Every structure is written in C-alpha cells, then in structure tokens.
Amino acid sequence: RVKTYPREGVDTEMLHSILDDFINRKLYKTKKLSLLLTQSIMFLIRVLKGLNVPPVISPILTRSSRKRKQDSREEKLEKIGSLKVEEVIKWCTDALHHMITEKNSNVPIGFFVTFCERQAELSWKFLATLTAVLPCTGNHFKKIQAYTILNEILSKNTMLSEENVVTHLTLVVEDLQNIIVQDLMCVTTADKLTHHKIIVQCLDKLVMIIQSH
C-alpha cells in the first residue's frame, strides 16, 4: 500500500481525466475487478484532496470587489485541495442513479459503501439522488441497495459541519416519511421484515441527526 505521494508538481488535470475514465466508463463495465477499481478511485481522490493548490496573489480589493468575492464563496467550496468536488460527485451520482434504476447495471454497490466510509464529508451529496430514485424503484433488491447506501451515509457524522447540509437533511426527512409509507404498502410478507428494518434505521438516524442540530 502506498503511504506517501507527491504533493506538488502533479498534473491534476491528468488525474481528473483518469478518474473520469474510471468512474464514467470502467465502473459501468468492470465487475470482476470492481474492488481494485474502487481502491484506485479512492486513492486518486485522496491524492487530489491532498495536493496543494498554488497560491494566487490577489490585487487590492475595492468594496464592490470584496462583495463579489463574498457572493462567489460557494464556488470556492467546489474544491478540496485540488479535487474538483462537484465534477467528481456528478460522475458518482450518475453512476449511483444507473445502479439503482437500471435492472442489469454492473455498477457495484461496494463502490458507494467504500466511498461513504472513506469520503464521509462528501457522501452527503448523494442524498438528493437517493431520495429522488427511491420512489421510482419498484425492484425490491434495488431498494435495499439504495437504503443500504443511505444507511452508510447517515452513519457518518463528519458531514454535519456545514449548516446547509443540516437544512438539506431536514428536507430529506420529510421526503422519506412519504417514501416509507409507500414502500411499506408495496412490500410482501416475505421481504417486509428486512425492508422495514433498514428503512426504520435510516429514518431513526435522520431524526437523531436533525434533533442534535
């Protein structure tokens, strides 16, 4: 296992290009090598997050310039180190949507479980996609996959540092209440216990998180 890696003089665009290929192409096709692929993606993300961004010498700001700078602070949050967060998350959420909605999808659930474990501060960005696809998923196995990932996300507390995340979670709780009722009306006697248990676990964690903030 590689424990050290260069933090300067690295072609970050090339690394993002490799990530693009791994997530947008190979992740959809590679089933036997999914563990190796997942580990490679996690390593690239870790490297990019750890790379130093070259300092930019800013000119003296006028009052109007300072206001524009303050208004654009959300754009600065799109990078952690040299990682283009929104771009990588978009690739991952597309793969997540494919895994949950496509019957014969080869995208492995293990990738998302590992992502939630190692990139907990980024995994909350999957919540909107999960909440959107759950009502559209009639396949019981796919629903369990979605709730498994949701459960992994909510098991991590590092994602709660930002105020906007808490607001987003509040909206998800309201949405999930309606989803749970519909899901419980559709499940059969054979799968009700397992299905009911994981949904309740997710809802319980959501409520506890909101109450603690």
N, CA, C and O of each residue as an XYZ file, in Angstrom:
852
protein
N       0.838     -1.195      0.000
C       0.000      0.000      0.000
C       0.875      1.248      0.000
O       1.808      1.351      0.795
N       0.578      2.199     -0.888
C       1.360      3.422     -0.990
C       0.952      4.367      0.138
O      -0.217      4.734      0.258
N       1.931      4.761      0.970
C       1.634      5.638      2.100
C       2.011      7.087      1.836
O       1.486      7.991      2.486
N       2.912      7.319      0.895
C       3.313      8.679      0.561
C       3.146      8.915     -0.928
O       3.221      7.980     -1.726
N       2.921     10.156     -1.297
C       2.770     10.516     -2.691
C       3.125     11.992     -2.828
O       3.032     12.740     -1.855
N       3.532     12.425     -4.028
C       3.945     13.823     -4.205
C       2.786     14.780     -3.972
O       1.652     14.490     -4.353
N       3.063     15.908     -3.355
C       2.037     16.910     -3.086
C       2.213     18.158     -3.941
O       1.416     19.091     -3.843
N       3.225     18.185     -4.759
C       3.463     19.328     -5.636
C       3.939     18.828     -7.002
O       4.461     17.720     -7.129
N       3.747     19.668     -8.011
C       4.215     19.330     -9.343
C       3.501     18.167     -9.986
O       4.082     17.458    -10.807
N       2.244     17.961     -9.626
C       1.458     16.854    -10.179
C       0.453     17.404    -11.189
O      -0.152     18.452    -10.961
N       0.279     16.709    -12.285
C      -0.682     17.109    -13.313
C      -2.091     16.719    -12.845
O      -2.532     15.592    -13.074
N      -2.787     17.640    -12.198
C      -4.105     17.343    -11.634
C      -5.154     17.103    -12.720
O      -6.102     16.344    -12.517
N      -4.980     17.752    -13.871
C      -5.928     17.531    -14.963
C      -5.834     16.096    -15.461
O      -6.848     15.486    -15.803
N      -4.629     15.560    -15.502
C      -4.442     14.173    -15.921
C      -5.105     13.226    -14.925
O      -5.743     12.253    -15.325
N      -4.955     13.508    -13.618
C      -5.576     12.671    -12.597
C      -7.096     12.720    -12.693
O      -7.766     11.701    -12.527
N      -7.637     13.900    -12.961
C      -9.087     14.009    -13.132
C      -9.541     13.266    -14.392
O     -10.631     12.697    -14.426
N      -8.698     13.279    -15.418
C      -9.024     12.548    -16.648
C      -9.069     11.041    -16.386
O      -9.924     10.338    -16.925
N      -8.144     10.550    -15.556
C      -8.148      9.130    -15.192
C      -9.387      8.799    -14.364
O     -10.022      7.765    -14.572
N      -9.727      9.683    -13.423
C     -10.939      9.493    -12.623
C     -12.177      9.454    -13.513
O     -13.068      8.626    -13.323
N     -12.217     10.349    -14.471
C     -13.324     10.399    -15.421
C     -13.480      9.048    -16.122
O     -14.588      8.522    -16.226
N     -12.386      8.500    -16.591
C     -12.417      7.213    -17.289
C     -12.844      6.085    -16.351
O     -13.656      5.236    -16.720
N     -12.297      6.081    -15.146
C     -12.624      5.029    -14.181
C     -14.099      5.054    -13.773
O     -14.757      4.014    -13.737
N     -14.610      6.250    -13.467
C     -15.983      6.354    -12.937
C     -17.020      6.310    -14.053
O     -18.035      5.626    -13.927
N     -16.779      7.023    -15.130
C     -17.795      7.145    -16.187
C     -17.793      6.009    -17.205
O     -18.742      5.868    -17.976
N     -16.737      5.198    -17.215
C     -16.686      4.103    -18.177
C     -16.421      2.744    -17.513
O     -17.254      1.841    -17.580
N     -15.280      2.615    -16.888
C     -14.889      1.308    -16.350
C     -15.790      0.844    -15.217
O     -16.035     -0.354    -15.077
N     -16.291      1.776    -14.401
C     -17.152      1.392    -13.275
C     -18.445      0.743    -13.749
O     -19.039     -0.059    -13.029
N     -18.883      1.086    -14.952
C     -20.118      0.538    -15.515
C     -19.906     -0.842    -16.134
O     -20.865     -1.586    -16.339
N     -18.652     -1.183    -16.431
C     -18.385     -2.409    -17.178
C     -17.623     -3.459    -16.387
O     -17.819     -4.658    -16.582
N     -16.753     -3.005    -15.494
C     -15.848     -3.928    -14.808
C     -16.508     -4.511    -13.572
O     -16.725     -3.809    -12.585
N     -16.827     -5.800    -13.628
C     -17.464     -6.459    -12.491
C     -16.447     -7.259    -11.682
O     -16.441     -7.195    -10.453
N     -15.594     -8.006    -12.365
C     -14.628     -8.852    -11.668
C     -13.545     -8.041    -10.971
O     -13.012     -8.465     -9.946
N     -13.219     -6.876    -11.526
C     -12.149     -6.049    -10.964
C     -12.712     -4.849    -10.192
O     -12.025     -3.842    -10.023
N     -13.951     -4.958     -9.729
C     -14.601     -3.822     -9.082
C     -13.888     -3.383     -7.808
O     -13.826     -2.189     -7.516
N     -13.344     -4.341     -7.041
C     -12.638     -3.988     -5.804
C     -11.372     -3.197     -6.115
O     -11.103     -2.179     -5.477
N     -10.592     -3.662     -7.096
C      -9.377     -2.963     -7.485
C      -9.702     -1.578     -8.045
O      -9.010     -0.602     -7.757
N     -10.764     -1.508     -8.848
C     -11.170     -0.231     -9.421
C     -11.607      0.742     -8.332
O     -11.255      1.921     -8.366
N     -12.372      0.244     -7.369
C     -12.819      1.084     -6.256
C     -11.631      1.623     -5.475
O     -11.587      2.811     -5.156
N     -10.672      0.764     -5.163
C      -9.486      1.186     -4.431
C      -8.689      2.225     -5.213
O      -8.154      3.168     -4.630
N      -8.610      2.056     -6.529
C      -7.887      3.011     -7.368
C      -8.559      4.375     -7.360
O      -7.889      5.405     -7.278
N      -9.886      4.379     -7.445
C     -10.634      5.644     -7.428
C     -10.469      6.342     -6.084
O     -10.262      7.554     -6.035
N     -10.561      5.580     -4.991
C     -10.402      6.168     -3.666
C      -9.009      6.771     -3.492
O      -8.844      7.822     -2.873
N      -8.008      6.080     -4.053
C      -6.630      6.572     -3.939
C      -6.460      7.882     -4.709
O      -5.845      8.823     -4.207
N      -7.003      7.944     -5.929
C      -6.898      9.155     -6.727
C      -7.597     10.330     -6.050
O      -7.085     11.450     -6.060
N      -8.756     10.079     -5.468
C      -9.468     11.141     -4.752
C      -8.650     11.630     -3.563
O      -8.564     12.830     -3.305
N      -8.051     10.683     -2.841
C      -7.232     11.057     -1.676
C      -6.017     11.875     -2.106
O      -5.657     12.852     -1.449
N      -5.388     11.476     -3.207
C      -4.230     12.215     -3.709
C      -4.628     13.637     -4.094
O      -3.953     14.595     -3.719
N      -5.726     13.776     -4.844
C      -6.162     15.096     -5.286
C      -6.560     15.985     -4.109
O      -6.291     17.186     -4.122
N      -7.188     15.412     -3.109
C      -7.554     16.198     -1.927
C      -6.324     16.678     -1.176
O      -6.346     17.733     -0.542
N      -5.251     15.900     -1.250
C      -4.048     16.246     -0.508
C      -3.086     17.150     -1.246
O      -2.115     17.631     -0.662
N      -3.345     17.390     -2.533
C      -2.442     18.228     -3.315
C      -2.644     19.696     -2.984
O      -3.775     20.168     -2.861
N      -1.544     20.408     -2.841
C      -1.607     21.827     -2.527
C      -2.007     22.620     -3.763
O      -1.495     22.396     -4.860
N      -2.934     23.553     -3.561
C      -3.329     24.456     -4.638
C      -2.357     25.621     -4.671
O      -2.149     26.265     -3.643
N      -1.745     25.920     -5.829
C      -0.808     27.042     -5.903
C      -1.445     28.337     -5.434
O      -2.561     28.657     -5.844
N      -0.754     29.096     -4.576
C      -1.325     30.356     -4.083
C      -1.474     31.377     -5.193
O      -0.639     31.470     -6.093
N      -2.545     32.137     -5.115
C      -2.804     33.186     -6.099
C      -2.650     34.537     -5.425
O      -3.289     34.807     -4.408
N      -1.803     35.385     -5.991
C      -1.600     36.713     -5.427
C      -2.729     37.618     -5.915
O      -2.844     37.913     -7.105
N      -3.555     38.050     -4.968
C      -4.722     38.853     -5.327
C      -4.391     40.338     -5.255
O      -3.638     40.770     -4.382
N      -4.953     41.118     -6.171
C      -4.769     42.573     -6.094
C      -5.566     43.140     -4.931
O      -6.401     42.453     -4.342
N      -5.302     44.404     -4.604
C      -6.055     45.067     -3.540
C      -7.507     45.180     -3.976
O      -7.803     45.657     -5.071
N      -8.411     44.737     -3.104
C      -9.823     44.697     -3.470
C     -10.542     45.983     -3.083
O     -10.328     46.529     -2.001
N     -11.393     46.453     -3.978
C     -12.273     47.570     -3.651
C     -13.472     47.024     -2.887
O     -13.621     45.812     -2.732
N     -14.322     47.925     -2.414
C     -15.504     47.489     -1.660
C     -16.406     46.606     -2.514
O     -16.891     45.577     -2.043
N     -16.636     47.002     -3.778
C     -17.501     46.206     -4.652
C     -16.865     44.852     -4.976
O     -17.559     43.844     -5.105
N     -15.519     44.847     -5.107
C     -14.820     43.585     -5.384
C     -14.934     42.641     -4.208
O     -15.110     41.436     -4.389
N     -14.834     43.184     -2.994
C     -14.966     42.333     -1.805
C     -16.344     41.719     -1.732
O     -16.495     40.565     -1.329
N     -17.369     42.498     -2.128
C     -18.735     41.970     -2.105
C     -18.895     40.848     -3.123
O     -19.515     39.826     -2.829
N     -18.334     41.036     -4.333
C     -18.424     39.978     -5.345
C     -17.688     38.728     -4.895
O     -18.125     37.607     -5.157
N     -16.564     38.934     -4.214
C     -15.795     37.805     -3.706
C     -16.589     37.038     -2.662
O     -16.559     35.808     -2.630
N     -17.307     37.775     -1.799
C     -18.117     37.126     -0.775
C     -19.282     36.372     -1.397
O     -19.623     35.273     -0.960
N     -19.902     36.977     -2.439
C     -21.047     36.330     -3.091
C     -20.652     35.057     -3.827
O     -21.490     34.178     -4.027
N     -19.377     34.942     -4.237
C     -18.929     33.775     -5.007
C     -18.230     32.734     -4.137
O     -17.541     31.861     -4.665
N     -18.395     32.807     -2.812
C     -17.660     31.880     -1.937
C     -18.113     30.444     -2.132
O     -17.358     29.523     -1.819
N     -19.344     30.215     -2.648
C     -19.798     28.851     -2.893
C     -18.944     28.168     -3.950
O     -18.717     26.960     -3.884
N     -18.465     28.948     -4.934
C     -17.633     28.361     -5.976
C     -16.325     27.849     -5.400
O     -15.773     26.869     -5.900
N     -15.820     28.499     -4.354
C     -14.561     28.087     -3.753
C     -14.713     26.773     -2.996
O     -13.736     26.054     -2.786
N     -15.931     26.466     -2.589
C     -16.168     25.229     -1.870
C     -16.170     24.026     -2.821
O     -16.208     22.881     -2.370
N     -16.129     24.278     -4.119
C     -16.165     23.189     -5.084
C     -14.845     22.436     -5.154
O     -14.769     21.391     -5.801
N     -13.797     22.946     -4.497
C     -12.507     22.266     -4.493
C     -12.060     21.973     -3.070
O     -12.162     22.819     -2.182
N     -11.563     20.758     -2.870
C     -10.882     20.389     -1.627
C      -9.484     19.986     -2.051
O      -9.299     18.972     -2.724
N      -8.504     20.777     -1.658
C      -7.176     20.573     -2.212
C      -7.217     20.882     -3.689
O      -7.511     22.015     -4.071
N      -6.930     19.907     -4.529
C      -7.037     20.080     -5.982
C      -8.188     19.264     -6.569
O      -8.337     19.191     -7.789
N      -8.999     18.654     -5.710
C     -10.119     17.838     -6.177
C     -11.282     18.716     -6.618
O     -11.758     19.557     -5.855
N     -11.739     18.516     -7.855
C     -12.921     19.217     -8.343
C     -14.156     18.487     -7.822
O     -14.677     17.576     -8.464
N     -14.603     18.904     -6.659
C     -15.616     18.153     -5.911
C     -16.902     17.973     -6.702
O     -17.375     16.849     -6.869
N     -17.473     19.072     -7.191
C     -18.771     18.982     -7.854
C     -18.713     18.117     -9.113
O     -19.659     17.395     -9.429
N     -17.607     18.200     -9.812
C     -17.459     17.412    -11.044
C     -17.392     15.920    -10.724
O     -18.066     15.115    -11.367
N     -16.583     15.551     -9.734
C     -16.441     14.146     -9.353
C     -17.738     13.609     -8.752
O     -18.134     12.479     -9.038
N     -18.393     14.409     -7.929
C     -19.668     13.986     -7.341
C     -20.720     13.774     -8.420
O     -21.530     12.852     -8.327
N     -20.714     14.621     -9.443
C     -21.663     14.454    -10.556
C     -21.440     13.111    -11.243
O     -22.401     12.413    -11.565
N     -20.185     12.745    -11.468
C     -19.886     11.448    -12.080
C     -20.407     10.314    -11.198
O     -20.992      9.347    -11.687
N     -20.183     10.452     -9.889
C     -20.589      9.394     -8.948
C     -22.105      9.284     -8.833
O     -22.642      8.177     -8.783
N     -22.800     10.419     -8.789
C     -24.257     10.370     -8.677
C     -24.899      9.803     -9.941
O     -25.934      9.142     -9.872
N     -24.286     10.062    -11.091
C     -24.787      9.445    -12.336
C     -24.654      7.918    -12.252
O     -25.559      7.185    -12.652
N     -23.524      7.457    -11.731
C     -23.315      6.010    -11.578
C     -24.285      5.438    -10.554
O     -24.797      4.333    -10.732
N     -24.542      6.190     -9.475
C     -25.489      5.748     -8.451
C     -26.888      5.631     -9.030
O     -27.590      4.649     -8.786
N     -27.284      6.625     -9.787
C     -28.605      6.598    -10.425
C     -28.732      5.390    -11.354
O     -29.771      4.731    -11.385
N     -27.680      5.108    -12.101
C     -27.687      3.965    -13.022
C     -27.807      2.655    -12.251
O     -28.564      1.768    -12.645
N     -27.060      2.533    -11.148
C     -27.077      1.308    -10.365
C     -28.469      1.013     -9.795
O     -28.911     -0.137     -9.778
N     -29.150      2.057     -9.332
C     -30.450      1.874     -8.681
C     -31.580      1.700     -9.688
O     -32.517      0.942     -9.440
N     -31.501      2.386    -10.811
C     -32.634      2.397    -11.741
C     -32.529      1.387    -12.880
O     -33.545      0.998    -13.455
N     -31.315      0.960    -13.209
C     -31.147      0.024    -14.323
C     -31.106     -1.416    -13.812
O     -30.297     -1.753    -12.948
N     -31.973     -2.251    -14.347
C     -32.114     -3.625    -13.869
C     -30.826     -4.423    -13.973
O     -30.471     -5.144    -13.041
N     -30.119     -4.305    -15.094
C     -28.910     -5.096    -15.330
C     -27.621     -4.289    -15.153
O     -26.604     -4.582    -15.783
N     -27.674     -3.277    -14.294
C     -26.498     -2.434    -14.087
C     -25.353     -3.231    -13.457
O     -25.566     -4.040    -12.553
N     -24.143     -2.989    -13.948
C     -22.950     -3.625    -13.393
C     -22.220     -2.744    -12.377
O     -21.203     -3.151    -11.817
N     -22.736     -1.554    -12.145
C     -22.101     -0.664    -11.169
C     -22.198     -1.319     -9.787
O     -23.301     -1.628     -9.335
N     -21.074     -1.534     -9.111
C     -21.089     -2.272     -7.837
C     -21.485     -1.409     -6.646
O     -21.030     -0.272     -6.514
N     -22.328     -1.952     -5.788
C     -22.722     -1.232     -4.579
C     -21.525     -1.026     -3.656
O     -21.486     -0.071     -2.881
N     -20.544     -1.935     -3.746
C     -19.354     -1.822     -2.906
C     -18.607     -0.521     -3.107
O     -17.975     -0.017     -2.178
N     -18.672      0.032     -4.315
C     -18.009      1.308     -4.578
C     -18.595      2.406     -3.703
O     -17.851      3.193     -3.117
N     -19.911      2.467     -3.609
C     -20.574      3.531     -2.848
C     -20.437      3.320     -1.340
O     -20.307      4.283     -0.585
N     -20.466      2.066     -0.908
C     -20.258      1.775      0.516
C     -18.854      2.230      0.929
O     -18.678      2.862      1.971
N     -17.865      1.901      0.103
C     -16.489      2.318      0.383
C     -16.353      3.833      0.330
O     -15.659      4.424      1.157
N     -17.009      4.463     -0.631
C     -16.969      5.918     -0.752
C     -17.514      6.574      0.515
O     -16.927      7.524      1.032
N     -18.637      6.061      1.009
C     -19.241      6.629      2.220
C     -18.342      6.442      3.440
O     -18.307      7.290      4.332
N     -17.626      5.338      3.472
C     -16.735      5.070      4.600
C     -15.502      5.976      4.578
O     -15.071      6.472      5.619
N     -14.940      6.187      3.389
C     -13.664      6.910      3.275
C     -13.818      8.387      2.942
O     -12.915      9.181      3.204
N     -14.963      8.761      2.362
C     -15.198     10.155      1.990
C     -16.527     10.630      2.589
O     -17.413     11.113      1.885
N     -16.629     10.478      3.897
C     -17.899     10.771      4.569
C     -18.338     12.217      4.392
O     -19.532     12.503      4.309
N     -17.368     13.133      4.335
C     -17.729     14.550      4.227
C     -18.287     14.893      2.842
O     -18.905     15.942      2.664
N     -18.069     14.006      1.858
C     -18.606     14.214      0.520
C     -19.856     13.379      0.256
O     -20.657     13.720     -0.615
N     -20.025     12.302      0.991
C     -21.099     11.351      0.684
C     -22.495     11.929      0.883
O     -23.450     11.423      0.295
N     -22.644     12.991      1.708
C     -23.973     13.571      1.912
C     -24.549     14.108      0.612
O     -25.762     14.279      0.490
N     -23.668     14.377     -0.372
C     -24.142     14.887     -1.655
C     -24.922     13.840     -2.441
O     -25.553     14.175     -3.443
N     -24.895     12.576     -2.008
C     -25.677     11.525     -2.658
C     -27.139     11.522     -2.192
O     -27.982     10.874     -2.812
N     -27.442     12.239     -1.112
C     -28.773     12.152     -0.514
C     -29.877     12.568     -1.472
O     -30.918     11.915     -1.533
N     -29.668     13.637     -2.215
C     -30.708     14.110     -3.135
C     -31.024     13.063     -4.193
O     -32.189     12.830     -4.513
N     -29.984     12.430     -4.737
C     -30.181     11.400     -5.762
C     -30.915     10.197     -5.189
O     -31.844      9.675     -5.806
N     -30.490      9.757     -3.997
C     -31.139      8.607     -3.371
C     -32.613      8.886     -3.090
O     -33.471      8.040     -3.341
N     -32.895     10.063     -2.574
C     -34.278     10.417     -2.263
C     -35.118     10.496     -3.524
O     -36.305     10.171     -3.499
N     -34.516     10.924     -4.626
C     -35.257     11.047     -5.882
C     -35.549      9.692     -6.529
O     -36.625      9.496     -7.095
N     -34.594      8.751     -6.447
C     -34.767      7.476     -7.156
C     -35.568      6.448     -6.362
O     -36.155      5.540     -6.949
N     -35.602      6.577     -5.049
C     -36.299      5.577     -4.241
C     -37.768      5.396     -4.634
O     -38.215      4.255     -4.749
N     -38.539      6.468     -4.845
C     -39.948      6.271     -5.224
C     -40.109      5.644     -6.601
O     -41.171      5.103     -6.910
N     -39.066      5.710     -7.439
C     -39.162      5.193     -8.804
C     -38.655      3.759     -8.929
O     -38.693      3.171    -10.010
N     -38.183      3.204     -7.821
C     -37.580      1.873     -7.849
C     -38.573      0.828     -7.363
O     -38.880      0.745     -6.174
N     -39.073      0.024     -8.313
C     -40.039     -0.997     -7.946
C     -39.396     -2.311     -7.544
O     -40.027     -3.141     -6.891
N     -38.139     -2.502     -7.933
C     -37.429     -3.736     -7.633
C     -36.978     -3.745     -6.177
O     -36.301     -2.822     -5.723
N     -37.359     -4.795     -5.449
C     -37.048     -4.862     -4.015
C     -35.539     -4.867     -3.764
O     -35.061     -4.187     -2.856
N     -34.795     -5.622     -4.554
C     -33.347     -5.706     -4.385
C     -32.689     -4.343     -4.568
O     -31.775     -3.985     -3.825
N     -33.159     -3.579     -5.567
C     -32.612     -2.256     -5.821
C     -32.932     -1.297     -4.671
O     -32.112     -0.453     -4.307
N     -34.120     -1.436     -4.112
C     -34.486     -0.591     -2.971
C     -33.578     -0.862     -1.781
O     -33.141      0.065     -1.099
N     -33.299     -2.133     -1.535
C     -32.420     -2.486     -0.424
C     -31.025     -1.905     -0.651
O     -30.382     -1.439      0.290
N     -30.560     -1.932     -1.895
C     -29.266     -1.327     -2.210
C     -29.266      0.167     -1.891
O     -28.327      0.687     -1.288
N     -30.330      0.845     -2.306
C     -30.420      2.290     -2.071
C     -30.440      2.608     -0.581
O     -29.757      3.524     -0.123
N     -31.230      1.840      0.173
C     -31.315      2.088      1.617
C     -30.014      1.697      2.325
O     -29.666      2.283      3.350
N     -29.310      0.727      1.792
C     -28.014      0.355      2.366
C     -27.032      1.516      2.261
O     -26.322      1.825      3.218
N     -26.995      2.156      1.096
C     -26.112      3.305      0.904
C     -26.563      4.473      1.776
O     -25.740      5.149      2.393
N     -27.860      4.702      1.823
C     -28.388      5.777      2.676
C     -28.007      5.559      4.131
O     -27.639      6.498      4.836
N     -28.099      4.317      4.571
C     -27.742      3.984      5.946
C     -26.263      4.256      6.214
O     -25.900      4.744      7.284
N     -25.413      3.940      5.240
C     -23.977      4.207      5.377
C     -23.704      5.700      5.504
O     -22.891      6.119      6.328
N     -24.378      6.496      4.695
C     -24.185      7.949      4.728
C     -24.571      8.508      6.094
O     -23.840      9.306      6.680
N     -25.715      8.081      6.585
C     -26.231      8.635      7.840
C     -25.486      8.119      9.060
O     -25.660      8.633     10.165
N     -24.655      7.101      8.859
C     -23.868      6.575      9.975
C     -22.640      7.434     10.255
O     -21.979      7.269     11.281
N     -22.337      8.358      9.330
C     -21.156      9.211      9.478
C     -21.583     10.585      9.972
O     -22.569     11.144      9.491
N     -20.845     11.128     10.926
C     -21.206     12.423     11.493
C     -20.352     13.570     10.964
O     -20.664     14.732     11.222
N     -19.282     13.270     10.229
C     -18.401     14.329      9.765
C     -19.065     15.218      8.729
O     -18.577     16.313      8.452
N     -20.174     14.764      8.151
C     -20.837     15.546      7.114
C     -21.699     16.654      7.683
O     -22.282     17.422      6.918
N     -21.801     16.764      9.007
C     -22.738     17.694      9.607
C     -22.125     19.034      9.991
O     -22.745     19.803     10.725
N     -20.933     19.325      9.515
C     -20.263     20.552      9.898
C     -20.839     21.780      9.196
O     -20.713     22.895      9.702
N     -21.460     21.590      8.051
C     -21.991     22.714      7.297
C     -23.489     22.900      7.566
O     -24.257     21.939      7.606
N     -23.871     24.150      7.746
C     -25.261     24.465      8.074
C     -26.213     24.078      6.951
O     -27.332     23.636      7.210
N     -25.777     24.242      5.708
C     -26.658     23.913      4.583
C     -26.925     22.420      4.491
O     -27.955     22.010      3.956
N     -26.009     21.597      5.005
C     -26.218     20.152      5.000
C     -27.363     19.791      5.931
O     -28.204     18.957      5.598
N     -27.393     20.418      7.097
C     -28.454     20.160      8.062
C     -29.804     20.545      7.460
O     -30.787     19.823      7.625
N     -29.853     21.678      6.765
C     -31.084     22.099      6.102
C     -31.514     21.067      5.067
O     -32.695     20.739      4.958
N     -30.556     20.562      4.314
C     -30.860     19.550      3.299
C     -31.398     18.278      3.953
O     -32.330     17.660      3.440
N     -30.814     17.892      5.074
C     -31.261     16.691      5.761
C     -32.691     16.846      6.264
O     -33.464     15.888      6.254
N     -33.042     18.046      6.702
C     -34.405     18.283      7.156
C     -35.393     18.012      6.031
O     -36.442     17.409      6.258
N     -35.070     18.450      4.830
C     -35.932     18.212      3.676
C     -36.017     16.732      3.340
O     -37.074     16.242      2.941
N     -34.904     16.016      3.501
C     -34.885     14.586      3.201
C     -35.773     13.817      4.172
O     -36.455     12.869      3.781
N     -35.762     14.229      5.446
C     -36.613     13.551      6.435
C     -38.071     13.624      6.020
O     -38.794     12.631      6.096
N     -38.504     14.795      5.583
C     -39.896     14.968      5.162
C     -40.210     14.103      3.947
O     -41.273     13.488      3.871
N     -39.286     14.063      3.006
C     -39.490     13.241      1.802
C     -39.536     11.754      2.151
O     -40.367     11.010      1.630
N     -38.642     11.334      3.031
C     -38.570      9.910      3.379
C     -39.822      9.422      4.103
O     -40.191      8.254      3.984
N     -40.465     10.294      4.838
C     -41.694      9.890      5.521
C     -42.734      9.406      4.517
O     -43.397      8.394      4.742
N     -42.875     10.128      3.416
C     -43.820      9.727      2.371
C     -43.345      8.470      1.645
O     -44.146      7.599      1.306
N     -42.035      8.384      1.409
C     -41.483      7.219      0.713
C     -41.681      5.958      1.531
O     -42.038      4.914      0.986
N     -41.450      6.044      2.846
C     -41.572      4.879      3.724
C     -42.983      4.321      3.699
O     -43.170      3.107      3.621
N     -43.977      5.198      3.765
C     -45.377      4.752      3.762
C     -45.684      3.998      2.472
O     -46.304      2.935      2.494
N     -45.241      4.565      1.341
C     -45.498      3.911      0.050
C     -44.764      2.574     -0.055
O     -45.319      1.599     -0.560
N     -43.532      2.529      0.416
C     -42.758      1.286      0.337
C     -43.367      0.185      1.203
O     -43.437     -0.970      0.782
N     -43.799      0.534      2.389
C     -44.363     -0.469      3.298
C     -45.696     -1.009      2.781
O     -46.085     -2.128      3.116
N     -46.390     -0.226      1.976
C     -47.649     -0.691      1.399
C     -47.410     -1.671      0.250
O     -48.291     -2.451     -0.110
N     -46.193     -1.618     -0.322
C     -45.908     -2.432     -1.504
C     -45.148     -3.721     -1.211
O     -45.218     -4.671     -1.990
N     -44.428     -3.761     -0.099
C     -43.604     -4.941      0.154
C     -44.473     -6.129      0.523
O     -45.576     -5.979      1.050
N     -43.949     -7.318      0.233
C     -44.679     -8.544      0.527
C     -44.357     -9.019      1.941
O     -43.462     -8.485      2.597
N     -45.088    -10.019      2.397
C     -44.863    -10.568      3.728
C     -43.461    -11.144      3.858
O     -42.835    -11.029      4.912
N     -42.963    -11.766      2.787
C     -41.652    -12.420      2.827
C     -40.502    -11.437      3.028
O     -39.542    -11.734      3.739
N     -40.603    -10.262      2.399
C     -39.472     -9.342      2.498
C     -39.743     -8.167      3.435
O     -38.905     -7.274      3.560
N     -40.885     -8.157      4.086
C     -41.279     -7.000      4.888
C     -40.334     -6.749      6.056
O     -39.991     -5.599      6.330
N     -39.906     -7.799      6.749
C     -39.083     -7.620      7.930
C     -37.758     -6.933      7.586
O     -37.383     -5.950      8.226
N     -37.054     -7.450      6.579
C     -35.770     -6.872      6.190
C     -35.943     -5.455      5.663
O     -35.202     -4.543      6.030
N     -36.935     -5.290      4.797
C     -37.188     -3.996      4.186
C     -37.548     -2.958      5.246
O     -37.004     -1.854      5.263
N     -38.467     -3.329      6.123
C     -38.939     -2.420      7.170
C     -37.792     -2.030      8.095
O     -37.682     -0.870      8.493
N     -36.952     -2.975      8.433
C     -35.865     -2.726      9.386
C     -34.888     -1.678      8.885
O     -34.535     -0.759      9.624
N     -34.449     -1.801      7.648
C     -33.440     -0.870      7.143
C     -34.031      0.518      6.916
O     -33.331      1.517      7.085
N     -35.303      0.598      6.536
C     -35.937      1.906      6.373
C     -36.052      2.606      7.713
O     -35.756      3.796      7.828
N     -36.481      1.869      8.724
C     -36.617      2.450     10.059
C     -35.260      2.896     10.594
O     -35.160      3.932     11.250
N     -34.214      2.111     10.313
C     -32.872      2.506     10.739
C     -32.471      3.841     10.116
O     -31.927      4.712     10.796
N     -32.742      3.998      8.826
C     -32.400      5.245      8.137
C     -33.187      6.417      8.713
O     -32.626      7.479      8.985
N     -34.480      6.220      8.894
C     -35.310      7.297      9.418
C     -34.901      7.668     10.835
O     -34.861      8.846     11.192
N     -34.597      6.655     11.640
C     -34.180      6.899     13.023
C     -32.896      7.729     13.063
O     -32.773      8.644     13.877
N     -31.955      7.418     12.200
C     -30.690      8.165     12.172
C     -30.905      9.594     11.691
O     -30.296     10.531     12.208
N     -31.779      9.754     10.694
C     -32.076     11.091     10.213
C     -32.679     11.958     11.321
O     -32.266     13.101     11.520
N     -33.647     11.407     12.029
C     -34.311     12.161     13.101
C     -33.319     12.514     14.197
O     -33.335     13.639     14.696
N     -32.461     11.585     14.582
C     -31.466     11.841     15.615
C     -30.480     12.941     15.199
O     -30.092     13.783     16.008
N     -30.084     12.915     13.921
C     -29.157     13.933     13.417
C     -29.782     15.320     13.469
O     -29.163     16.280     13.927
N     -31.029     15.410     12.988
C     -31.719     16.707     12.980
C     -31.946     17.210     14.395
O     -31.739     18.392     14.670
N     -32.363     16.343     15.287
C     -32.616     16.739     16.667
C     -31.339     17.235     17.371
O     -31.398     18.104     18.241
N     -30.212     16.681     16.988
C     -28.949     17.072     17.628
C     -28.372     18.362     17.052
O     -27.358     18.866     17.535
N     -29.019     18.889     16.025
C     -28.561     20.143     15.412
C     -29.710     21.143     15.342
O     -29.527     22.260     14.859
